CSV table of C-alpha atoms and ligand atoms in Angstrom, one decimal:
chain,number,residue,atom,x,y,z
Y,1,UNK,CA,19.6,-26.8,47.7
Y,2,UNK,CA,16.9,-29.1,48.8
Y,3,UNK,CA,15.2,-30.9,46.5
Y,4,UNK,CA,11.3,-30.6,46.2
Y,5,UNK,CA,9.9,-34.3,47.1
Y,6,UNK,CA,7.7,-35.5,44.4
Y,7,UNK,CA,5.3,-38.0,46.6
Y,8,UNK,CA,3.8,-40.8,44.1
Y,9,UNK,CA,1.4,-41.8,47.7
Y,10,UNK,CA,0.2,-37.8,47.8
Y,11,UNK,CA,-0.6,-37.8,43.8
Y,12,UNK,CA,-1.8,-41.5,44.2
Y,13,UNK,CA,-4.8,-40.2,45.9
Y,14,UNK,CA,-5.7,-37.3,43.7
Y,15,UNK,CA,-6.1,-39.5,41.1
Y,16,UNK,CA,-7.9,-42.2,42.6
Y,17,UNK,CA,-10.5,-39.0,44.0
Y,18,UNK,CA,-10.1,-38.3,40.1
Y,19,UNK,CA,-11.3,-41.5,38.7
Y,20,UNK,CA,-13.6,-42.5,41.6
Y,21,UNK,CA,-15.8,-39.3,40.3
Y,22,UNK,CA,-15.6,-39.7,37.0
Y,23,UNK,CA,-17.0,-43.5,37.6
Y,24,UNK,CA,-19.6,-42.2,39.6
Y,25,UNK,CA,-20.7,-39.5,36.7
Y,26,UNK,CA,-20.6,-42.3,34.0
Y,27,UNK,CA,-22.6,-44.5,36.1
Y,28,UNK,CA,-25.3,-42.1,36.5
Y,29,UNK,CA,-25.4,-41.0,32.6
Y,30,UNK,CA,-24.5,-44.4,31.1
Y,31,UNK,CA,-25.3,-46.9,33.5
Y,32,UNK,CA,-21.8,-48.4,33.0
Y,33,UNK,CA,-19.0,-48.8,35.6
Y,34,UNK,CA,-15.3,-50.0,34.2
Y,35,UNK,CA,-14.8,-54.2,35.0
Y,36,UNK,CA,-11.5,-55.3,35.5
Y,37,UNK,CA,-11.0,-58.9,35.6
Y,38,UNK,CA,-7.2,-60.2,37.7
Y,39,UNK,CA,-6.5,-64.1,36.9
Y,40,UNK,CA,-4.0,-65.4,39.5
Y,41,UNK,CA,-2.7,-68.7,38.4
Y,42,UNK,CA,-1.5,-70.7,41.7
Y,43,UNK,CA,-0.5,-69.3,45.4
Y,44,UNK,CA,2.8,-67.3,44.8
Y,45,UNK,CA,2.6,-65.0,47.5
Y,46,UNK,CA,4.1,-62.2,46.1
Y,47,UNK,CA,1.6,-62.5,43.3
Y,48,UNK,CA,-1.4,-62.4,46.2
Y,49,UNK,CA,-0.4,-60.0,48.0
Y,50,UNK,CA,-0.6,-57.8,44.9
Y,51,UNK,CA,-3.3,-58.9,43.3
Y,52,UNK,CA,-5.3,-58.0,46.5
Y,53,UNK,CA,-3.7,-54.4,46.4
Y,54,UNK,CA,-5.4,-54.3,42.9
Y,55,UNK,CA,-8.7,-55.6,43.5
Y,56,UNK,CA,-8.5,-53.3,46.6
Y,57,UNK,CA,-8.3,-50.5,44.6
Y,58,UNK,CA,-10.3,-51.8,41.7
Y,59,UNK,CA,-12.7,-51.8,44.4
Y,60,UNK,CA,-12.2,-48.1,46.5
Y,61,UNK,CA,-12.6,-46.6,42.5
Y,62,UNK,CA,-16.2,-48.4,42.6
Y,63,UNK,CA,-15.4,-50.5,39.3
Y,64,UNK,CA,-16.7,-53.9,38.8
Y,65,UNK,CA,-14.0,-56.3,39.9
Y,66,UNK,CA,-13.8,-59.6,39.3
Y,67,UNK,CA,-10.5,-61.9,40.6
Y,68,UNK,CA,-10.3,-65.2,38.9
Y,69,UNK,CA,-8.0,-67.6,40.7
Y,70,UNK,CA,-6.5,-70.5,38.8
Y,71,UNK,CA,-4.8,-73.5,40.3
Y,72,UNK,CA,-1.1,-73.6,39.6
Y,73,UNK,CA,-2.6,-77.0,37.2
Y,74,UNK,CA,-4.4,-75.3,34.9
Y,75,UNK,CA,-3.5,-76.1,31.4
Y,76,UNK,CA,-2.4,-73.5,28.7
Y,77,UNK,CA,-5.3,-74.0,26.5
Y,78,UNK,CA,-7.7,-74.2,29.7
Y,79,UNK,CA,-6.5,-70.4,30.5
Y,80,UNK,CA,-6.4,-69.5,27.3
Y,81,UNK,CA,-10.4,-70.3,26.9
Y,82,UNK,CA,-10.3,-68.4,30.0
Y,83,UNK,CA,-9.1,-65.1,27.9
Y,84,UNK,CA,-11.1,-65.7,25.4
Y,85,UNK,CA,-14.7,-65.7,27.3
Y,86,UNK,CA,-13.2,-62.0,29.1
Y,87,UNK,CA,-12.6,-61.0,25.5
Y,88,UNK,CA,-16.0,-62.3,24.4
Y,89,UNK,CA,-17.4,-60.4,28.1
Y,90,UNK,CA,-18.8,-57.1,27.3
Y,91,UNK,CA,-19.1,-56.3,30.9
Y,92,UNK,CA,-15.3,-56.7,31.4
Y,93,UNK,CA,-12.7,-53.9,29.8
Y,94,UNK,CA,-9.7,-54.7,31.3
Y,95,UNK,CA,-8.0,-58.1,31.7
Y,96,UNK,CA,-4.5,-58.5,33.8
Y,97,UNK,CA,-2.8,-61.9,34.4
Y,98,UNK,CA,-0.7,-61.6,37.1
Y,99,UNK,CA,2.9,-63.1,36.5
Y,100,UNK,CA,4.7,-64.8,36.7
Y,101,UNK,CA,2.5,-68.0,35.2
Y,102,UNK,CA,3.7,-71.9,36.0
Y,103,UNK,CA,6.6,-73.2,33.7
Y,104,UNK,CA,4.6,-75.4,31.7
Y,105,UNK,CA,2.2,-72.3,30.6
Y,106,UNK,CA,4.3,-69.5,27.9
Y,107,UNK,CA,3.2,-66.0,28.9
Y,108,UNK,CA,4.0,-64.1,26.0
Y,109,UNK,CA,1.3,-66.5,24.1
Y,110,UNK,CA,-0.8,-65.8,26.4
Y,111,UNK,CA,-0.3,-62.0,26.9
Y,112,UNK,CA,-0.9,-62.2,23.3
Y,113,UNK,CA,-4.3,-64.0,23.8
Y,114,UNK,CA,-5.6,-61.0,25.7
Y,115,UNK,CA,-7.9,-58.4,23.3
Y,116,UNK,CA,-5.5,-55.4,22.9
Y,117,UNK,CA,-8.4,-53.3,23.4
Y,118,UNK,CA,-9.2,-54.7,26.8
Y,119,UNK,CA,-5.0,-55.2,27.7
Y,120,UNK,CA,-4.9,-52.1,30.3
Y,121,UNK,CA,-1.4,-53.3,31.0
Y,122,UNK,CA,-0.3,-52.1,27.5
Y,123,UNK,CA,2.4,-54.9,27.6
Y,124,UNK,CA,0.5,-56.4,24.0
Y,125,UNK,CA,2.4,-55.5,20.7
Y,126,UNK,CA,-0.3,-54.0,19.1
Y,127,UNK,CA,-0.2,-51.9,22.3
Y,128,UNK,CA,3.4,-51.7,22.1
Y,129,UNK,CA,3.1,-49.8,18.7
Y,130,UNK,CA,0.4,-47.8,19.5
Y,131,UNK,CA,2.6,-46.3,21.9
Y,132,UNK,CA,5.2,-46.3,19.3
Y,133,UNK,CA,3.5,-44.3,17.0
Y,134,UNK,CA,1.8,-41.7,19.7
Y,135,UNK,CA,-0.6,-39.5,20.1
Y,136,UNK,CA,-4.5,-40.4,19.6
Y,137,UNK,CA,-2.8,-44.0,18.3
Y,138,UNK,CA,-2.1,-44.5,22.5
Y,139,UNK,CA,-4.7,-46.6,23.9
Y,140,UNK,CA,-3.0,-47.8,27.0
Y,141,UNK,CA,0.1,-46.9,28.2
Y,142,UNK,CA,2.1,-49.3,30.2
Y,143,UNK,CA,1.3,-48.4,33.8
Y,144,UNK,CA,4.4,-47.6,35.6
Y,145,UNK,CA,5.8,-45.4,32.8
Y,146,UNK,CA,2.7,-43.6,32.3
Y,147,UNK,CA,2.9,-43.1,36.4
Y,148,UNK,CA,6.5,-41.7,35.9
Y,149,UNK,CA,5.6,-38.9,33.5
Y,150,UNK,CA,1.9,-38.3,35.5
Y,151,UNK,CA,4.2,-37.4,38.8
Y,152,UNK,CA,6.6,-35.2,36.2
Y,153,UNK,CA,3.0,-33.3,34.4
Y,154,UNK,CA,2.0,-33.3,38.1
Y,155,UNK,CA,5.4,-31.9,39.8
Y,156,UNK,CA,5.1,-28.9,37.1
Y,157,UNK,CA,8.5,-29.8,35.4
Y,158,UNK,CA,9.1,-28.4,31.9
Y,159,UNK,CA,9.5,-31.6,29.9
Y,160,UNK,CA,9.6,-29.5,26.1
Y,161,UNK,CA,13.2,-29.5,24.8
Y,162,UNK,CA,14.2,-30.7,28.1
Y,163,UNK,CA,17.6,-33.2,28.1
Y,164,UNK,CA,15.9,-36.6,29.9
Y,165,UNK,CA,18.2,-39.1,30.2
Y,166,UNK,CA,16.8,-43.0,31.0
Y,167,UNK,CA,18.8,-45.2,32.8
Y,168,UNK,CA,17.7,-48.7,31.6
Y,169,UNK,CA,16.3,-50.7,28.3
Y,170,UNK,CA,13.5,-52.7,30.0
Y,171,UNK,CA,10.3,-53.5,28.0
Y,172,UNK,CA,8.3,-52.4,31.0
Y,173,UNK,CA,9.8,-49.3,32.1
Y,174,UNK,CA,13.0,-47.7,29.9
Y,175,UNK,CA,12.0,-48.1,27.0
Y,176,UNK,CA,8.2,-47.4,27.0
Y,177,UNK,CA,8.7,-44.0,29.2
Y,178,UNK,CA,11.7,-43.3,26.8
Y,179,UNK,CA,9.0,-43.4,23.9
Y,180,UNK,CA,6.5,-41.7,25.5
Y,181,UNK,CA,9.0,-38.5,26.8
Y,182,UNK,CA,10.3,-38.3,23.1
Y,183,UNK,CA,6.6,-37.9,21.7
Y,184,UNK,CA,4.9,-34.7,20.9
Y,185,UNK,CA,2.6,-33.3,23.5
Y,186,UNK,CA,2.3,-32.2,26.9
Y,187,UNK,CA,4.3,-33.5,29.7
Y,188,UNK,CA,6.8,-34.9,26.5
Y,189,UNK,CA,8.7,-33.2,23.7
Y,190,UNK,CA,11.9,-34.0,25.5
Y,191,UNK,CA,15.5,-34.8,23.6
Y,192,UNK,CA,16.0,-38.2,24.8
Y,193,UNK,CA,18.8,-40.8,25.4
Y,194,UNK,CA,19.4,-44.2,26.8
Y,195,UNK,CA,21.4,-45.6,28.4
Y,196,UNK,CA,22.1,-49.6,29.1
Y,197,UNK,CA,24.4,-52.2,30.1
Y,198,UNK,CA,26.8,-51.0,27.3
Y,199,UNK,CA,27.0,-47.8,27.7
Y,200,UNK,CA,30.5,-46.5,28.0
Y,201,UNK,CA,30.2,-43.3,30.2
Y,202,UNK,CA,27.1,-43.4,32.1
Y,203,UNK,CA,28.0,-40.3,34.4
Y,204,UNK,CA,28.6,-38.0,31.1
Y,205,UNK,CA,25.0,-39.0,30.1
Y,206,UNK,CA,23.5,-38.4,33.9
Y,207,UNK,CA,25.5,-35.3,34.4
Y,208,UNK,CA,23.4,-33.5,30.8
Y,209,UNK,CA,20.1,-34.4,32.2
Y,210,UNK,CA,17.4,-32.0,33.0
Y,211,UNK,CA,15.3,-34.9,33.6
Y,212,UNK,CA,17.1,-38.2,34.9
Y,213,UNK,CA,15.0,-41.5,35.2
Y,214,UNK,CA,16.5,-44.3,36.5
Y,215,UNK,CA,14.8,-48.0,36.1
Y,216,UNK,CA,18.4,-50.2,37.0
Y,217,UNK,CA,17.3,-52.4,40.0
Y,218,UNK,CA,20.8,-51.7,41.3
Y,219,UNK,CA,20.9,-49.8,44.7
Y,220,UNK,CA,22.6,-46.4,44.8
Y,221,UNK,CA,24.1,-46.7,41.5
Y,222,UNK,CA,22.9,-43.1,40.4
Y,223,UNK,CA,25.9,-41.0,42.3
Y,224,UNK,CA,25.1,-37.8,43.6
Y,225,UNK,CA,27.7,-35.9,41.7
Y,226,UNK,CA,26.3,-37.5,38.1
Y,227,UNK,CA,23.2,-35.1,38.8
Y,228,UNK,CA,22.8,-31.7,37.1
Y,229,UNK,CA,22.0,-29.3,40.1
Y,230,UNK,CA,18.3,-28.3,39.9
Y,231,UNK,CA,17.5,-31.6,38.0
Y,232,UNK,CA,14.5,-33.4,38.4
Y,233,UNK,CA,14.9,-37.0,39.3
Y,234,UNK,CA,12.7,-40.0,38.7
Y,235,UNK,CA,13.9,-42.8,40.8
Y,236,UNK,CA,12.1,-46.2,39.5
Y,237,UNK,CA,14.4,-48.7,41.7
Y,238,UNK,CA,12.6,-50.6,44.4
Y,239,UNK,CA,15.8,-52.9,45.5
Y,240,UNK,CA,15.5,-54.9,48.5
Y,241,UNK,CA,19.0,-54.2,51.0
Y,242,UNK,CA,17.5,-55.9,53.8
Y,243,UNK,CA,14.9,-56.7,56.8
Y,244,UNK,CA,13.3,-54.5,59.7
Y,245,UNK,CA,10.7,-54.8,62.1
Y,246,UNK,CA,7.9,-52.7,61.4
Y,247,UNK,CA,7.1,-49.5,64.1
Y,248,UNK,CA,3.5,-49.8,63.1
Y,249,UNK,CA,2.7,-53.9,63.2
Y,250,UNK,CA,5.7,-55.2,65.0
Y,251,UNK,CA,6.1,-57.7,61.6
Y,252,UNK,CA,9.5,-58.4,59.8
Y,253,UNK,CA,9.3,-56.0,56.5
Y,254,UNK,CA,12.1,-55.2,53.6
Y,255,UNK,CA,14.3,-52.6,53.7
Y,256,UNK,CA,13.8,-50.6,50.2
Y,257,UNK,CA,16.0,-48.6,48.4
Y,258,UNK,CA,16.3,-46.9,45.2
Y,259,UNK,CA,18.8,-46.8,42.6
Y,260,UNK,CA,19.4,-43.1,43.6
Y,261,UNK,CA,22.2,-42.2,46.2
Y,262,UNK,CA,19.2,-40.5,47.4
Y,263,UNK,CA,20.5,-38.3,51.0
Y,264,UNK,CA,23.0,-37.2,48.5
Y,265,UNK,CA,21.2,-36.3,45.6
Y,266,UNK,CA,18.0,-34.8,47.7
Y,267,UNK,CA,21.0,-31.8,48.0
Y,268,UNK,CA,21.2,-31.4,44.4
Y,269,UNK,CA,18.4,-32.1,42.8
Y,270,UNK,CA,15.3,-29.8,42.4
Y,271,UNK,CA,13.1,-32.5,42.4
Y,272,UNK,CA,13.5,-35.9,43.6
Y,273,UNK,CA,11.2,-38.7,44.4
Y,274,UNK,CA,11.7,-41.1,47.4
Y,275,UNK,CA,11.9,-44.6,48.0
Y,276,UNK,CA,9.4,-45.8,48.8
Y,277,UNK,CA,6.4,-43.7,48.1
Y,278,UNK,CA,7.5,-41.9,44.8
Y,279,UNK,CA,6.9,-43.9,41.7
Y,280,UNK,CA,6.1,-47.2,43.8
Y,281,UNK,CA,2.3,-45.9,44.3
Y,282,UNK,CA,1.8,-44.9,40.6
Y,283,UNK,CA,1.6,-48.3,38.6
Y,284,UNK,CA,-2.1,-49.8,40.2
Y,285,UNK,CA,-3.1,-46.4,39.9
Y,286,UNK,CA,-2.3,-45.5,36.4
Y,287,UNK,CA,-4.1,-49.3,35.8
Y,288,UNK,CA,-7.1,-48.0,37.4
Y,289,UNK,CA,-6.9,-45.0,34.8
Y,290,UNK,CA,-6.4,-47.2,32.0
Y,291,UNK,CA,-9.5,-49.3,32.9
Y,292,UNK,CA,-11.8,-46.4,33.3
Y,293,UNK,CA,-10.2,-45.0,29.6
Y,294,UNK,CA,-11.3,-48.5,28.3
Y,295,UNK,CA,-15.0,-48.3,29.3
Y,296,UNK,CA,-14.9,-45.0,28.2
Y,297,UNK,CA,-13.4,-46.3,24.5
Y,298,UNK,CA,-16.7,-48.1,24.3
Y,299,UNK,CA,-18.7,-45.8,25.4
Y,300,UNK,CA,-17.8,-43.6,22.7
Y,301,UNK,CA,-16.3,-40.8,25.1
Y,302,UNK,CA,-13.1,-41.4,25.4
W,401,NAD,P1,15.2,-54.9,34.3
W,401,NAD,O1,16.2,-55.7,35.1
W,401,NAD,O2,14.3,-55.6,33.3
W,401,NAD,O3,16.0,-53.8,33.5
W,401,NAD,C1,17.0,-53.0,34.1
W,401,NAD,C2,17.8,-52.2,33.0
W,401,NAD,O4,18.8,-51.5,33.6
W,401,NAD,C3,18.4,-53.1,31.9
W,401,NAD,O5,18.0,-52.6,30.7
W,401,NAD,C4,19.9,-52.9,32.1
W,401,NAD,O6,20.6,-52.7,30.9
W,401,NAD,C5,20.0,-51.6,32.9
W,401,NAD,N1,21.1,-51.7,33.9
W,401,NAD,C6,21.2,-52.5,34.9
W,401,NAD,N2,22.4,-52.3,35.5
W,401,NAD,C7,22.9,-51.2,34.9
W,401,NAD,C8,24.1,-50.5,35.1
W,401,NAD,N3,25.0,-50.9,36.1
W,401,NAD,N4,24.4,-49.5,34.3
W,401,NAD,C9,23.6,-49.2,33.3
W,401,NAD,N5,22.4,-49.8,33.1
W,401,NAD,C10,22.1,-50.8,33.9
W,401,NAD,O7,14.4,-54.0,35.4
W,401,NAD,P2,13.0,-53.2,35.3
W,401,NAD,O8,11.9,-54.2,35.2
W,401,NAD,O9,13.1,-52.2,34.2
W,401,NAD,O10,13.0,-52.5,36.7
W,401,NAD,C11,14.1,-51.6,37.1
W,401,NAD,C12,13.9,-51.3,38.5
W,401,NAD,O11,12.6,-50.6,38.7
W,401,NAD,C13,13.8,-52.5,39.5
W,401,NAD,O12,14.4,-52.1,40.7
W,401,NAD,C14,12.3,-52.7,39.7
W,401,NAD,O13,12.0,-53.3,40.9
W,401,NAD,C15,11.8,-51.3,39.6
W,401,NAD,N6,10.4,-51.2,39.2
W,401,NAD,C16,9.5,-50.5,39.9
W,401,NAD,C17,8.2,-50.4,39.6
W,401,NAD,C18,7.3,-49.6,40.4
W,401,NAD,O14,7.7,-48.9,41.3
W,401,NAD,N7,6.0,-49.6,40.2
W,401,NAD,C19,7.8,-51.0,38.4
W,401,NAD,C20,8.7,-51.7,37.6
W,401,NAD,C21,10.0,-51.8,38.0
């Protein structure tokens, strides 16, 4: 068997088609476009490089985007005034401060600063329970996990009564998209489990899954035969192995792999996505989505 290749870069760009019209619609009968405000605290390149990719999008979906940059001196109560006037902002529905923030600011107080109603990362606790508690309770879920079970709806895998296993206990993805798989509704419904650190056998757990998503950051740890034949695997892992010179600009880029044995496991698997290009293209996206929900929230038409 080959496995079907679920492409986060193909869905990507339905989505963003997706959201671009339904901005353009709410434009023309509300006279409202979705602004989403990025703070960047300092120069960490990493942090630029995807803030841009944001605003970039922000941008192509024709929302109102606004990048804040902060110097690397700001003081905690300085940025959290900041917060405050983009809560106060009626004009702005999402705000994202991009991390990590300078050791002398503490991030979960000001995560916590940020409206939960304009947080379109979903990383606040009130948005942490929401999620918690499901259904019409969800405002925003966190991006990466709702991306994991968009490309699953979108792949046209039966996730009712389905066996998922989750390899991983983060806050940002293991445990939100366990949560969200184990909730009733489409593209959920699932039996789920797990598994960590501790766990004692983690190929018995892999080798029951009808659904196998793996957030480790540990390269090829996911064997080929700890997968179910036919199974439908979600591989979250973007590790860096190494350094290549890019075909296309002739510049030094990282070598990325998953946490899936993948030219293995493409053999057994029914679905499979790769590395990059599967789940990788699905977080800004599913933040775009989120920031067009949250207009829409106080719009009344959500
Ligand atoms: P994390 O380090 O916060 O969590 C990893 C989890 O995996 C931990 O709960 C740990 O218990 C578990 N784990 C680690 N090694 C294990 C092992 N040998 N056996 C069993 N469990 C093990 O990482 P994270 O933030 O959840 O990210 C996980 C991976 O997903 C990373 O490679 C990260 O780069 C990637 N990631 C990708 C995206 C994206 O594509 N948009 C977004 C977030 C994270």
């Amino acid at each position: 068997m080959t496995a079907k290749l679920i492409k986060g870069s193909e869905i990507r760009e339905q989505i963003l088609a997706e959201i671009k019209e339904e901005v353009q619609k709410i434009k023309k009968s509300h006279g409202k476009v979705p602004g989403l405000v990025t703070i960047l605290v300092g120069q960490n390149p990493a942090s630029i490089s995807y803030v841009t990719l944001k605003v970039k999008t922000a941008e192509e979906c024709g929302f109102k985007e606004v990048q804040d940059n902060q110097p690397e001196t700001i003081s905690e109560a300085d940025l959290l005034a900041l917060i405050d006037k983009y809560n106060r902002d009626d004009s702005i529905h999402g705000i994202l401060v991009q991390l990590p923030l300078p050791k002398h600011i503490n991030e979960k107080k000001v995560l916590n600063a940020i409206d939960p109603d304009k947080d379109v990362d979903g990383f606040h606790p009130v948005n942490v329970g929401r999620l918690m508690i499901g259904g019409s309770e969800v405002k925003f879920p966190p991006c990466t996990p709702a991306g994991i079970q968009e490309l699953i709806v979108r792949a046209g895998v039966e996730t009712k009564g389905a066996e998922v296993v989750v390899v991983g206990r983060s806050n940002i993805v293991g445990k939100p998209i366990a949560m969200m798989m184990v909730q009733k509704g489409v593209g959920a419904n699932s039996t789920v489990t797990i598994v960590h650190t501790a766990t004692k056998d983690l190929a018995y757990h892999c080798k029951r899954a009808d659904i196998l998503i793996v957030a480790a950051g540990v390269p090829g740890l996911v064997k080929p035969e700890w997968i179910k034949p036919g199974a439908c695997v979600i591989d979250v892992g973007v590790n860096r192995v190494g350094e290549k010179i890019s075909e296309k600009t002739g510049k030094k880029v990282a070598i990325l792999r998953g946490d899936v044995d993948f030219d293995e496991a493409v053999k057994v698997a029914g679905y499979i996505t790769p590395v990059p290009g599967g789940v990788g293209p699905m977080t800004i996206t599913m933040l775009m989505k989120n920031a067009l929900k949250s207009l829409k929230f106080t719009l009344g038409i959500a």
